[in-house]
Each structure stands twice: as C-alpha cells, then as structure tokens.
Amino acid sequence: MKEQEETYNLPNGWKLAKLNDITYINMGQSPPSHTYNSNGKGLPFFQGKAEFGKLYPVALKYCSQPIKIAQKNDILISVRAPIGATNITTENCCIGRGLASINTLGKIPPLYILWYLRLIETKIIDQGTGSIFKAISKDTLENINVPVSSVKEAERIVFKIEELFSKLYEAEEVLEKAKKALKTFKQSLLNQAFSGNLTTKWRRENIITVSAKQIIEDIEKERQTNYELEILEWESALKKWKGKKEVQRPSKPSRPTVPDKPTDEHTYIKWNLPEEWQWTQLGFISFVTKLAGFEYTEYVTYTEKGDLPVIKAENAGQDGFKETLYSKVVSESVEHLKRSRLNGNELIIVFVGAGVGNVATIPKGHKFFLGPNIALARPYGEIYSKYLEYFYQSPKGKKLLLASAKAVAQASLSMGNIRQTPIAIPSKEEQLEVIQIIENQFTLANNLGETVGTILNEIVAVKHSILKKAFEGRLVNYSSRESVEDLLKTIQMEKVLFLEKQKELTQSKPKQNIQMETKKTIIEILKESDIQVSAQELWERSTTAGDIEAFYSEIKDIYDQIDEFKLESESLLSLKDENK
C-alpha cells in the first residue's frame, strides 16, 4: 500500500485505503416482479442509471417486499450496463441487481466518496466485464483505492466542490436552455418558411419566371418524354437480344403513374399557402425507389475494403446528411445497381426503423449506392432536393411524411406511402430564396450551437480538474492534527459493530416467504408488471437468459404488442394499453 500511496502522490498525512475498508457495500437484488408497483406502496425501488438525476434518484416505481435496502444518504452506484454512474439516496429505498449501495463509515461525508467515484468513473467502466451486458463485481468495488483525508478536511473539500460546482451548474442550465432554444428556433424557422411567411416581401419585390404551376406541367411532360426514351432503349435492346435463351429477355419499362391522392387532404390544404404555391405529391415531382434485396443480391458483397460507398440509415439524421457513416461493398456488376446509384443532389429517406422519416440530401458530386432501409427521391425539372429536405424536416412536413407510417414490428413507410406524401411547391426562384434564408439562419444557429457545445465540454473538463485537485489535496488549504491512521482504526472497529448490528437486525426480522422467481416468457413478465421494464431486466428474468439471439427473436415476435420508451441508452418496455 505504501508503494501505491507514492504512485498516487498523496498529500502529507493522507492515507490510501480500499473502499471496503472505509464503507459498507451492499449489492442489490431484484425482488419478485409481483411486488413492484407505481402507486407508492412500500419503498422506492431503483434498478439502475435510468432513475438517476444529477445527484439524487427519482422514484418511478416502488416495492412492497424489498430484499436489499439502501439507507438514507447511501451512495448508489450502477454496477450493470451502463456502469459507473452514481447518486445519493434521500430516503431508505429498495435496490435491484443493477445497483449497489455504499454506506460511509467514520463520519466520512458521503459526498466525499461520491465525488471521488465520479473522478475515476472512466476507470471503473474500464473494469467492467461481460460480453453482452457489462458489469462490475462486488470484489471490484471493494478493491477500489480511495485517498483518505481527515474528516474535517473531507468536509471542507466537499463544501468547496459544491461551492464551485453550483456556479458551474448554473452555467450549464443556461447553456442547455440555449441549446433547446436553438432547436426550437430552427423548427419555427422551417414552419415559417413552408407557410410562405419568410418570403412574403420577396414575392412582392421579384418577378417570377417559372411558376409552381408551370413546374408541375413541365414535369408531367418530362415524365412522358422519359418514358418514350425508355421504350426506344428497350426496343433497341430487344433487337440485340434476338431470343437468346442464355440471356434474360429485356423487361419493358412501366408507364409512369401518378400517385393516388391522400384521403386526408384537409390536413394540409388548411395551411393557407400563398396563392402562387401549388400542392403536389413527392412521387409526382420525383423518381422514388429503393433497392429491393440489396443485402442479399448475388452482385454485392459487403466489406470494409470495398470500392463502392454505401449509404446507411444513419447517414440521414435529424439534421441532415452525416458523411462519416457509410460502409462499402465490392460489386461484380455495377450495372445491376443502376437504379440505386447516387451521384449527388438526391433526397434520401429512411423508411424503416428508429430513424423512419429522417431525410437528407446527398452532397453534390458524391457517388454512393443505396443501402438497406433507404429510399431515394430524384427530383424532376425545376425542383431542388435541398428544398425537399428542408420541407420534410419541418414539423408540419415530417408529420405529412409520417402520416401513413405503420408500426408492426417497427415503424415503416412503403414506397406507395412516400410517393403519395403531399408537398407544397413555390416557383423555382422562390425555392432558391427559401433555401438561402434557411441556410443563412441555420449557419448562424449552428455556429452558436457549436460554441455552446464547446463551452459545455469545457465545463466538464473544469469539473474534472476541480475533482482532481480535490483528491490531490490542492483544492483547500487545511492543516489537520487529526490522524488518518486513527480514523481508519476507528472505522475498522465501527464496521465490526455495524456488521454485528446488521446481523442482529436480519435475525430479528420475521422471515418472509419470498420464493425465487421462476423463469417466464417475456410476454408473461410484461403482463404481470404494471410498470415499464428494462430490456436488460427482461433478458435476465426470462427463459431466454443467456441466449441473446433467442431474446431478440422473442421480442420481435411480440413487438406489435409492446410500447418502447427510450431513456438515454436504455430501452424500457411495457405492454400496450388495449383500451387506447
């Protein structure tokens, strides 16, 4: 331990101790699910990071028959994925297997230990084990090295940290509000743009050369002309084919069709657009397609060392195109991928999964190929892809796009849905004006957002610096006559008495007839629970425990009966209310 103390460069008089030497660590255990409730019966029940706040957890559920109890002012630490997060209890509570509680001894302030655990949180995470869900063991917790000062110095350190952090919290709160305000501003700007309000003055002061009505008429002619050219190409290919059995007969192009009008026109006609604008449909003003069976085609093989960049669903985020996220393929016959080839300026649309409805414009001059779950819309005539992107990123436009989305196993849009989606079109010149105004304002907002993000990151760095100084004895000037060695001896004696008292309390308690919960199917667990259950807890308690593939297969089979709620990186699941 002396060598370790030298490595830690401890201040004079401080000692290094194992966490188990100065605290009592209590690993959580999940009680039977029938004892859970959301009406306040029993003790607050915490299972993991999902219920944590900045310092204190928020009770979302309760337990009438708790097995493991954390005391008021105990530290809670998440020991199952995501691991390392910490909070402090404000009252006695029940803790599940995703948590451990830490009771400080020797009058060491609980916040002293909490702040130290936050300083080394990354190191704790690195000690996690498990191939599917990371976890840390009790042994790992017990053997965490903690620099120990005198109690009085620890109290002063905690006071100083809280004093400094309170100012940083105020700054963070203002900056987070600014982030939300910027997001609200962008959404408001988009709604104003596509109601015609942003360009009211522009319409009065400018002459329109290509009206919206003319654009739509020209597109109709273009579609027919393109079809006639395709027929000529087909007839030429047919002559070359000459009935060769070893070569597939060229397919005759389909005549262009106009999408059926949506049945709920009232949802968009009431926008009260300027009279110069025209309602149309995405499938009328653009070529919409997807590459069916892309993942399975004999012509394509995925590889990180391939030569053809492939768009993935992640490329179309809420704020547009993310160029860094794409995989590659090797293709033996690029011609077979002609329909899905992207040369830049196309609109891509996510039509399946969590990002359904997200849209983005492919940067000009970038060559990609469509990947799974992505549709492309290649505009005809005088229609700008960037205009389409901003329209469907606006709250009203996205609502129109998602109006026909279905959610069976997961939310999805058919090509028919996408082609039918209404869109409001102004003149060619006004489209450009709308794009320019939005991009100028977005540039200002994004620059401000980057500044806010940079400052928030700097605050995180400042917090870490404060904690580092605190546990190196450089945050407060304090000379103590208290012996840390005596404190550790006192704690050792106190812990013996504490454990004896805990043993007596356990023995004096009337034995509860709590049977170990038998493994059940996922649907059975959800049916008997009146609260949301984490995906991890479901996996551990169900008959699929230990077989992650079986778990996801069972989830997929019943997904249409499940409501999913995302809380940070955790999925919380419950059965849908049949009465809704």
Coordinates of C-alpha atoms in Angstrom, one line a residue:
M1 CA 0.0 0.0 0.0
K2 CA 2.9 2.3 0.7
E3 CA 4.1 2.0 -2.9
Q4 CA 0.6 2.7 -4.1
E5 CA 0.5 5.8 -1.9
E6 CA 3.7 7.1 -3.6
T7 CA 2.1 6.4 -7.0
Y8 CA -1.0 8.4 -6.0
N9 CA 1.3 11.3 -4.8
L10 CA -0.9 11.7 -1.6
P11 CA -0.6 14.9 0.5
N12 CA 1.1 14.7 3.8
G13 CA -1.0 12.9 6.4
W14 CA -3.3 11.3 3.9
K15 CA -3.7 7.5 3.5
L16 CA -4.8 5.2 0.7
A17 CA -7.5 2.7 1.7
K18 CA -9.6 0.2 -0.1
L19 CA -13.3 1.3 -0.5
N20 CA -14.3 -1.8 1.5
D21 CA -12.1 -0.6 4.4
I22 CA -14.0 2.7 4.9
T23 CA -17.5 1.8 3.8
Y24 CA -20.1 -1.0 3.8
I25 CA -21.0 -2.2 0.3
N26 CA -24.4 -3.7 -0.2
M27 CA -25.1 -5.4 -3.6
G28 CA -28.6 -5.1 -4.9
Q29 CA -31.0 -7.9 -5.6
S30 CA -34.2 -7.7 -7.6
P31 CA -37.4 -8.8 -5.7
P32 CA -40.2 -10.8 -7.4
S33 CA -41.9 -8.6 -10.1
H34 CA -45.3 -9.1 -8.5
T35 CA -44.1 -6.9 -5.6
Y36 CA -43.4 -3.9 -8.0
N37 CA -46.0 -1.1 -8.2
S38 CA -46.3 2.5 -9.2
N39 CA -48.8 3.7 -6.6
G40 CA -46.3 4.3 -3.7
K41 CA -46.8 1.1 -1.8
G42 CA -43.6 0.1 0.1
L43 CA -40.1 1.6 -0.5
P44 CA -39.0 3.5 -3.6
F45 CA -37.4 0.9 -5.9
F46 CA -34.3 1.8 -8.0
Q47 CA -32.8 -0.5 -10.6
G48 CA -30.1 1.4 -12.4
K49 CA -28.9 4.6 -14.0
A50 CA -32.2 5.3 -15.8
E51 CA -33.7 6.6 -12.5
F52 CA -30.7 8.8 -11.6
G53 CA -30.7 12.6 -11.6
K54 CA -27.7 15.0 -11.2
L55 CA -27.3 14.0 -7.6
Y56 CA -30.4 12.3 -6.4
P57 CA -32.5 9.5 -8.0
V58 CA -36.2 10.0 -9.0
A59 CA -38.6 7.3 -7.8
L60 CA -40.7 5.9 -10.7
K61 CA -41.7 2.7 -9.0
Y62 CA -42.0 1.0 -5.6
C63 CA -41.5 -2.4 -4.0
S64 CA -43.8 -3.8 -1.3
Q65 CA -41.4 -6.6 -0.3
P66 CA -37.8 -5.3 -0.7
I67 CA -34.9 -7.7 -0.4
K68 CA -31.9 -5.3 -0.4
I69 CA -32.4 -1.9 1.2
A70 CA -30.1 1.1 0.9
Q71 CA -30.2 3.6 3.8
K72 CA -30.8 7.4 3.5
N73 CA -27.6 9.2 2.4
D74 CA -26.1 6.0 1.0
I75 CA -24.3 6.3 -2.3
L76 CA -25.8 4.3 -5.2
I77 CA -23.6 3.1 -8.0
S78 CA -24.7 1.4 -11.2
V79 CA -23.0 -2.0 -11.4
R80 CA -24.7 -3.2 -14.6
A81 CA -24.6 -1.6 -18.0
P82 CA -24.3 1.3 -18.1
I83 CA -21.9 1.1 -15.2
G84 CA -20.2 3.7 -13.0
A85 CA -22.9 6.3 -12.6
T86 CA -23.5 7.5 -9.0
N87 CA -26.3 9.2 -7.0
I88 CA -27.1 9.7 -3.3
T89 CA -30.3 8.4 -1.7
T90 CA -32.7 10.9 0.0
E91 CA -34.6 8.1 1.9
N92 CA -34.5 4.4 2.6
C93 CA -35.1 2.5 -0.7
C94 CA -35.0 -0.9 -2.3
I95 CA -32.2 -1.6 -4.8
G96 CA -32.3 -4.1 -7.7
R97 CA -29.4 -6.1 -9.1
G98 CA -28.3 -3.2 -11.3
L99 CA -27.2 -1.2 -8.3
A100 CA -25.0 -1.4 -5.2
S101 CA -25.3 0.9 -2.2
I102 CA -22.3 2.3 -0.3
N103 CA -22.6 3.3 3.3
T104 CA -19.7 5.5 4.5
L105 CA -18.3 4.9 8.0
G106 CA -16.3 7.0 10.4
K107 CA -18.3 10.2 9.7
I108 CA -16.7 10.5 6.2
P109 CA -19.1 12.6 4.2
P110 CA -21.0 10.5 1.6
L111 CA -20.4 13.2 -1.0
Y112 CA -16.6 12.9 -0.5
I113 CA -16.8 9.3 -1.7
L114 CA -19.3 10.1 -4.4
W115 CA -17.1 12.9 -5.9
Y116 CA -14.1 10.6 -5.9
L117 CA -16.1 7.8 -7.6
R118 CA -17.1 10.4 -10.3
L119 CA -13.5 11.4 -10.7
I120 CA -12.5 7.8 -11.5
E121 CA -15.7 6.8 -13.3
T122 CA -13.9 6.1 -16.6
K123 CA -11.5 3.7 -14.7
I124 CA -14.5 1.9 -13.1
I125 CA -16.1 1.5 -16.5
D126 CA -12.9 0.0 -17.9
Q127 CA -13.0 -2.7 -15.2
G128 CA -16.4 -3.9 -16.4
T129 CA -16.7 -7.5 -17.6
G130 CA -19.2 -9.4 -19.8
S131 CA -19.6 -9.9 -23.5
I132 CA -23.2 -8.7 -23.8
F133 CA -24.0 -6.5 -20.7
K134 CA -21.0 -5.0 -18.9
A135 CA -21.0 -5.3 -15.1
I136 CA -18.7 -4.8 -12.2
S137 CA -18.4 -7.2 -9.3
K138 CA -18.5 -6.6 -5.5
D139 CA -14.9 -7.6 -5.4
T140 CA -14.0 -4.9 -8.0
L141 CA -15.9 -2.3 -5.9
E142 CA -14.3 -3.4 -2.6
N143 CA -10.8 -3.0 -4.1
I144 CA -11.1 0.5 -5.4
N145 CA -8.3 2.6 -3.9
V146 CA -9.5 5.8 -2.1
P147 CA -7.3 8.6 -0.9
V148 CA -8.5 9.3 2.7
S149 CA -8.0 12.7 4.5
S150 CA -9.2 13.6 7.9
V151 CA -12.9 14.0 8.4
K152 CA -12.7 17.8 8.9
E153 CA -10.6 18.2 5.7
A154 CA -13.0 15.9 3.8
E155 CA -15.9 18.2 4.9
R156 CA -14.0 21.3 3.7
I157 CA -13.2 19.6 0.4
V158 CA -16.9 18.7 -0.1
F159 CA -18.0 22.2 0.8
K160 CA -15.6 23.7 -1.7
I161 CA -16.5 21.3 -4.5
E162 CA -20.2 22.1 -4.0
E163 CA -19.5 25.8 -3.9
L164 CA -17.6 25.7 -7.2
F165 CA -20.0 23.2 -8.9
S166 CA -23.1 25.3 -8.0
K167 CA -21.7 28.0 -10.3
L168 CA -21.0 25.5 -13.0
Y169 CA -24.5 24.0 -12.7
E170 CA -26.0 27.5 -13.2
A171 CA -23.9 28.0 -16.3
E172 CA -24.8 24.5 -17.6
E173 CA -28.5 25.2 -17.0
V174 CA -28.3 28.4 -19.1
L175 CA -26.4 26.7 -21.9
E176 CA -28.8 23.8 -22.0
K177 CA -31.7 26.2 -22.3
A178 CA -29.8 27.9 -25.1
K179 CA -29.4 24.6 -26.9
K180 CA -33.2 23.9 -26.6
A181 CA -34.0 27.4 -27.8
L182 CA -31.8 27.0 -30.9
K183 CA -33.6 23.8 -31.7
T184 CA -36.9 25.5 -31.3
F185 CA -35.8 28.4 -33.4
K186 CA -34.8 26.1 -36.3
Q187 CA -38.1 24.3 -36.2
S188 CA -40.0 27.5 -36.0
L189 CA -38.0 28.9 -38.9
L190 CA -38.8 25.8 -41.0
N191 CA -42.5 26.2 -40.3
Q192 CA -42.4 29.8 -41.2
A193 CA -40.6 29.0 -44.4
F194 CA -43.1 26.5 -45.6
S195 CA -46.1 28.6 -44.8
G196 CA -44.7 31.2 -47.2
N197 CA -44.2 33.8 -44.5
L198 CA -40.4 34.1 -44.8
T199 CA -40.7 35.1 -48.4
T200 CA -43.7 37.4 -48.3
K201 CA -41.6 40.6 -49.0
W202 CA -39.6 38.7 -51.7
R203 CA -42.7 37.8 -53.7
R204 CA -43.8 41.5 -53.7
E205 CA -40.4 42.7 -55.0
N206 CA -39.4 40.0 -57.5
I207 CA -40.7 38.8 -60.9
I208 CA -41.3 35.1 -61.2
T209 CA -40.2 33.5 -64.5
V210 CA -41.1 29.8 -63.8
S211 CA -44.2 29.5 -61.7
A212 CA -45.1 26.5 -59.5
K213 CA -47.9 25.6 -61.8
Q214 CA -45.6 25.7 -64.8
I215 CA -43.1 23.5 -63.0
I216 CA -45.7 20.8 -62.4
E217 CA -46.9 20.9 -66.0
D218 CA -43.3 20.7 -67.3
I219 CA -42.7 17.7 -65.0
E220 CA -45.7 15.9 -66.4
K221 CA -44.3 16.4 -70.0
E222 CA -40.8 15.3 -68.8
R223 CA -42.2 12.1 -67.3
Q224 CA -43.8 11.2 -70.6
T225 CA -40.7 12.1 -72.6
N226 CA -38.5 9.9 -70.3
Y227 CA -40.9 7.0 -70.7
E228 CA -40.8 7.3 -74.5
L229 CA -37.0 7.3 -74.4
E230 CA -37.0 4.2 -72.2
I231 CA -39.3 2.5 -74.7
L232 CA -36.9 3.3 -77.5
E233 CA -34.0 1.9 -75.4
W234 CA -36.0 -1.2 -74.7
E235 CA -36.9 -1.8 -78.3
S236 CA -33.2 -1.4 -79.3
A237 CA -32.2 -3.9 -76.5
L238 CA -34.9 -6.3 -77.7
K239 CA -33.4 -6.4 -81.2
K240 CA -30.0 -7.1 -79.8
W241 CA -31.3 -9.9 -77.6
K242 CA -32.8 -11.8 -80.6
G243 CA -34.4 -14.5 -78.5
K244 CA -31.1 -15.8 -76.9
K245 CA -32.1 -18.3 -74.2
E246 CA -28.9 -17.8 -72.3
V247 CA -29.5 -14.1 -71.9
Q248 CA -32.5 -12.7 -69.9
R249 CA -35.1 -11.0 -72.1
P250 CA -35.1 -7.2 -71.6
S251 CA -38.1 -6.0 -69.5
K252 CA -40.5 -3.5 -70.9
P253 CA -40.5 -0.2 -68.9
S254 CA -43.7 0.6 -67.0
R255 CA -45.7 3.6 -68.0
P256 CA -45.3 6.4 -65.5
T257 CA -48.2 6.6 -63.0
V258 CA -49.4 9.4 -60.8
P259 CA -49.8 8.6 -57.1
D260 CA -53.3 8.4 -55.7
K261 CA -54.3 11.5 -53.8
P262 CA -54.2 11.1 -50.0
T263 CA -57.6 10.7 -48.4
D264 CA -56.9 13.3 -45.7
E265 CA -56.3 16.4 -47.9
H266 CA -57.8 18.6 -45.1
T267 CA -54.6 18.0 -43.0
Y268 CA -52.6 20.1 -45.4
I269 CA -55.0 22.2 -47.5
K270 CA -55.7 24.3 -44.4
W271 CA -52.2 25.6 -44.3
N272 CA -53.4 28.7 -46.2
L273 CA -50.4 28.9 -48.5
P274 CA -49.8 31.8 -50.8
E275 CA -51.8 31.6 -54.0
E276 CA -48.6 31.3 -56.0
W277 CA -47.8 28.0 -54.4
Q278 CA -49.1 24.6 -55.5
W279 CA -49.8 21.4 -53.7
T280 CA -48.5 18.2 -55.3
Q281 CA -47.0 14.9 -54.3
L282 CA -43.4 13.7 -53.9
G283 CA -44.0 10.8 -56.3
F284 CA -45.2 13.2 -59.0
I285 CA -42.3 15.6 -58.9
S286 CA -39.5 13.0 -58.3
F287 CA -38.5 9.4 -59.1
V288 CA -38.9 7.4 -55.9
T289 CA -37.3 4.0 -55.4
K290 CA -35.4 1.6 -53.2
L291 CA -33.1 -1.3 -53.9
A292 CA -35.0 -4.4 -53.1
G293 CA -33.0 -7.2 -51.6
F294 CA -29.8 -5.2 -51.5
E295 CA -28.3 -7.2 -48.7
Y296 CA -28.9 -10.5 -50.5
T297 CA -28.2 -9.7 -54.1
E298 CA -25.6 -12.0 -55.7
Y299 CA -23.9 -9.0 -57.2
V300 CA -22.9 -7.3 -54.0
T301 CA -20.7 -8.3 -51.1
Y302 CA -20.2 -6.0 -48.0
T303 CA -16.6 -5.4 -47.0
E304 CA -14.8 -2.6 -45.2
K305 CA -12.2 -2.6 -48.1
G306 CA -14.7 -2.3 -50.9
D307 CA -14.7 0.3 -53.6
L308 CA -18.4 1.4 -53.6
P309 CA -19.5 3.6 -50.7
V310 CA -23.0 2.6 -49.5
I311 CA -25.5 4.8 -47.7
K312 CA -26.8 3.6 -44.4
A313 CA -29.8 4.7 -42.4
E314 CA -27.6 6.6 -40.0
N315 CA -26.5 8.9 -42.8
A316 CA -29.9 10.6 -42.7
G317 CA -30.0 12.1 -39.3
Q318 CA -32.5 14.7 -37.9
D319 CA -30.2 17.5 -39.0
G320 CA -29.4 16.1 -42.5
F321 CA -26.6 14.1 -44.0
K322 CA -23.8 12.6 -41.9
E323 CA -21.0 11.8 -44.3
T324 CA -18.8 9.8 -42.0
L325 CA -21.3 6.9 -41.6
Y326 CA -21.2 4.5 -44.5
S327 CA -20.0 1.1 -45.3
K328 CA -18.5 -0.2 -48.6
V329 CA -19.2 -3.1 -51.0
V330 CA -17.5 -4.9 -53.7
S331 CA -19.7 -5.3 -56.8
E332 CA -19.1 -7.7 -59.7
S333 CA -21.7 -6.0 -61.8
V334 CA -22.3 -2.3 -61.1
E335 CA -24.9 -2.1 -63.9
H336 CA -27.3 -4.2 -61.8
L337 CA -27.2 -1.3 -59.3
K338 CA -28.1 1.4 -61.8
R339 CA -31.4 2.3 -60.1
S340 CA -29.8 2.8 -56.7
R341 CA -26.8 4.8 -57.9
L342 CA -26.5 8.2 -56.2
N343 CA -24.5 10.9 -57.9
G344 CA -25.3 13.8 -55.5
N345 CA -28.3 16.1 -55.0
E346 CA -30.8 13.2 -54.4
L347 CA -33.0 13.2 -51.4
I348 CA -32.7 10.0 -49.2
I349 CA -35.5 8.9 -46.9
V350 CA -35.3 6.4 -44.1
F351 CA -38.4 4.2 -44.4
V352 CA -37.8 1.5 -41.7
G353 CA -36.7 1.6 -38.1
A354 CA -36.0 4.1 -35.3
G355 CA -35.0 6.9 -37.8
V356 CA -38.1 6.4 -40.0
G357 CA -38.9 9.7 -41.7
N358 CA -35.4 11.2 -41.4
V359 CA -34.3 12.8 -44.7
A360 CA -31.1 14.2 -46.1
T361 CA -29.6 15.5 -49.4
I362 CA -26.6 13.7 -50.9
P363 CA -23.8 16.2 -51.3
K364 CA -23.2 17.2 -54.9
G365 CA -20.6 15.1 -56.7
H366 CA -20.5 12.3 -54.1
K367 CA -21.1 8.9 -55.5
F368 CA -22.9 6.4 -53.3
F369 CA -25.2 3.4 -53.6
L370 CA -28.4 2.9 -51.6
G371 CA -28.2 0.6 -48.6
P372 CA -31.0 -1.2 -46.8
N373 CA -34.0 0.8 -45.4
I374 CA -33.2 3.8 -47.5
A375 CA -35.3 5.3 -50.4
L376 CA -34.2 7.9 -52.8
A377 CA -36.2 10.7 -54.4
R378 CA -34.6 12.1 -57.6
P379 CA -36.4 15.3 -58.4
Y380 CA -37.6 16.1 -62.0
G381 CA -37.3 19.5 -63.6
E382 CA -37.1 22.7 -61.6
I383 CA -37.3 21.1 -58.1
Y384 CA -34.4 21.4 -55.7
S385 CA -33.5 18.5 -53.4
K386 CA -32.5 20.8 -50.6
Y387 CA -36.0 22.4 -50.7
L388 CA -37.5 18.9 -50.4
E389 CA -35.1 18.1 -47.5
Y390 CA -36.0 21.3 -45.5
F391 CA -39.7 20.8 -46.2
Y392 CA -39.7 17.2 -44.7
Q393 CA -37.5 18.3 -41.8
S394 CA -40.1 20.9 -40.8
P395 CA -42.6 19.8 -38.1
K396 CA -45.5 20.1 -40.5
G397 CA -43.7 18.4 -43.4
K398 CA -42.5 15.5 -41.3
K399 CA -46.0 15.0 -40.0
L400 CA -47.2 14.6 -43.6
L401 CA -44.4 12.2 -44.4
L402 CA -45.2 10.0 -41.4
A403 CA -49.0 10.2 -41.6
S404 CA -49.1 6.8 -43.3
A405 CA -46.3 5.1 -41.3
K406 CA -47.2 1.7 -39.9
A407 CA -45.8 0.2 -36.7
V408 CA -46.0 -3.6 -36.6
A409 CA -42.6 -4.9 -35.6
Q410 CA -41.1 -1.5 -36.2
A411 CA -42.2 1.8 -37.8
S412 CA -42.1 1.7 -41.6
L413 CA -43.2 3.5 -44.8
S414 CA -44.0 1.8 -48.1
M415 CA -42.8 3.3 -51.4
G416 CA -46.5 4.0 -52.1
N417 CA -46.8 6.0 -48.8
I418 CA -43.7 8.0 -49.7
R419 CA -44.9 8.7 -53.3
Q420 CA -48.3 9.9 -52.0
T421 CA -46.8 12.3 -49.5
P422 CA -48.1 15.9 -50.1
I423 CA -45.6 18.7 -50.6
A424 CA -46.1 22.4 -51.2
I425 CA -44.1 23.9 -54.2
P426 CA -43.4 27.6 -54.9
S427 CA -41.7 28.9 -58.1
K428 CA -38.2 28.0 -59.0
E429 CA -36.9 31.4 -57.8
E430 CA -38.8 31.2 -54.5
Q431 CA -37.5 27.7 -53.8
L432 CA -33.9 29.1 -54.0
E433 CA -34.8 32.1 -51.8
V434 CA -36.3 29.8 -49.2
I435 CA -33.2 27.6 -49.3
Q436 CA -30.9 30.6 -48.9
I437 CA -32.8 32.1 -46.0
I438 CA -32.9 28.8 -44.1
E439 CA -29.2 28.1 -44.8
N440 CA -28.1 31.5 -43.7
Q441 CA -30.1 31.3 -40.4
F442 CA -29.1 27.7 -39.8
T443 CA -25.4 28.6 -40.2
L444 CA -25.7 31.3 -37.5
A445 CA -27.7 28.9 -35.3
N446 CA -25.2 26.0 -35.9
N447 CA -22.2 28.3 -35.1
L448 CA -23.8 29.3 -31.9
G449 CA -24.7 25.7 -31.1
E450 CA -21.1 24.7 -31.6
T451 CA -20.0 27.5 -29.3
V452 CA -22.5 26.3 -26.7
G453 CA -21.3 22.7 -27.1
T454 CA -17.7 23.7 -26.7
I455 CA -18.4 25.6 -23.5
L456 CA -20.3 22.7 -22.1
N457 CA -17.4 20.4 -22.9
E458 CA -15.1 22.9 -21.2
I459 CA -17.3 22.8 -18.1
V460 CA -17.0 19.0 -17.9
A461 CA -13.2 19.5 -18.1
V462 CA -13.3 22.1 -15.4
K463 CA -15.3 19.8 -13.1
H464 CA -12.8 17.0 -13.7
S465 CA -9.9 19.4 -12.9
I466 CA -11.6 20.5 -9.7
L467 CA -12.1 16.9 -8.5
K468 CA -8.5 16.0 -9.4
K469 CA -7.2 18.9 -7.4
A470 CA -9.6 18.0 -4.5
F471 CA -8.2 14.4 -4.2
E472 CA -4.6 15.6 -4.6
G473 CA -5.1 17.9 -1.6
R474 CA -4.7 21.0 -3.7
L475 CA -8.3 22.4 -3.6
V476 CA -8.3 23.7 0.0
N477 CA -5.6 24.8 2.4
Y478 CA -6.0 22.9 5.5
S479 CA -3.6 21.7 8.2
S480 CA -5.1 19.0 10.4
R481 CA -3.9 17.5 13.6
E482 CA -6.3 14.6 13.2
S483 CA -4.6 11.3 12.5
V484 CA -5.9 9.5 9.4
E485 CA -4.4 6.2 10.8
D486 CA -6.5 6.7 13.9
L487 CA -9.6 7.4 11.7
L488 CA -9.0 4.1 9.8
K489 CA -8.7 2.2 13.1
T490 CA -11.9 3.8 14.4
I491 CA -13.7 2.9 11.1
Q492 CA -12.5 -0.7 11.4
M493 CA -14.0 -1.0 14.9
E494 CA -17.1 0.8 13.8
K495 CA -17.5 -1.6 10.8
V496 CA -17.3 -4.7 13.1
L497 CA -20.1 -3.2 15.3
F498 CA -22.1 -2.2 12.2
L499 CA -21.9 -5.7 10.7
E500 CA -22.9 -7.3 14.0
K501 CA -25.9 -4.9 14.2
Q502 CA -26.9 -5.8 10.6
K503 CA -26.7 -9.4 11.5
E504 CA -28.9 -8.9 14.6
L505 CA -31.5 -7.0 12.5
T506 CA -31.6 -9.7 9.9
Q507 CA -32.1 -12.4 12.5
S508 CA -34.8 -10.4 14.4
K509 CA -36.8 -9.9 11.2
P510 CA -39.8 -12.2 10.6
K511 CA -38.9 -14.4 7.7
Q512 CA -40.8 -13.5 4.6
N513 CA -42.0 -16.3 2.4
I514 CA -40.4 -14.9 -0.8
Q515 CA -39.9 -17.6 -3.4
M516 CA -37.3 -17.3 -6.0
E517 CA -38.9 -16.2 -9.2
T518 CA -39.2 -18.8 -11.8
K519 CA -38.2 -18.0 -15.4
K520 CA -41.1 -16.8 -17.6
T521 CA -41.6 -15.8 -21.2
I522 CA -41.2 -12.1 -22.0
I523 CA -44.9 -11.6 -22.6
E524 CA -45.7 -13.2 -19.2
I525 CA -43.3 -10.9 -17.4
L526 CA -44.8 -7.8 -19.1
K527 CA -48.4 -8.9 -18.4
E528 CA -47.8 -9.2 -14.6
S529 CA -46.0 -5.8 -14.4
D530 CA -47.8 -2.5 -14.2
I531 CA -44.6 -0.6 -14.8
Q532 CA -42.0 -0.3 -17.6
V533 CA -39.3 -3.0 -17.5
S534 CA -35.8 -2.5 -18.9
A535 CA -34.7 -4.7 -21.7
Q536 CA -31.8 -5.9 -19.6
E537 CA -34.0 -7.0 -16.8
L538 CA -36.4 -8.8 -19.2
W539 CA -33.4 -10.7 -20.6
E540 CA -32.2 -11.7 -17.2
R541 CA -35.6 -12.8 -15.8
S542 CA -37.0 -14.5 -18.9
T543 CA -36.5 -18.0 -20.2
T544 CA -34.1 -16.6 -22.8
A545 CA -31.5 -15.6 -20.2
G546 CA -28.0 -16.4 -21.6
D547 CA -29.2 -16.6 -25.2
I548 CA -29.3 -13.1 -26.6
E549 CA -30.4 -14.3 -30.1
A550 CA -33.4 -16.1 -28.6
F551 CA -34.2 -12.9 -26.6
Y552 CA -34.3 -10.7 -29.6
S553 CA -36.2 -13.3 -31.6
E554 CA -39.0 -13.4 -28.9
I555 CA -39.0 -9.6 -28.7
K556 CA -39.5 -9.4 -32.5
D557 CA -42.4 -11.9 -32.4
I558 CA -44.4 -9.7 -29.9
Y559 CA -43.2 -6.3 -30.8
D560 CA -46.6 -5.2 -32.1
Q561 CA -47.9 -5.6 -28.5
I562 CA -45.1 -3.6 -26.9
D563 CA -44.6 0.1 -26.1
E564 CA -41.0 1.1 -26.1
F565 CA -39.6 4.2 -24.2
K566 CA -36.0 5.3 -24.7
L567 CA -34.3 6.8 -21.6
E568 CA -30.8 7.8 -22.6
S569 CA -29.2 4.5 -23.7
E570 CA -31.7 2.2 -22.0
S571 CA -34.9 0.8 -23.5
L572 CA -37.9 0.5 -21.2
L573 CA -40.7 -1.8 -22.3
S574 CA -44.3 -2.3 -21.3
L575 CA -47.5 -3.8 -22.9
K576 CA -49.7 -1.6 -24.9
D577 CA -52.9 -0.4 -23.3
E578 CA -55.7 -2.3 -25.2
N579 CA -58.2 0.4 -24.2
K580 CA -56.3 3.2 -26.1

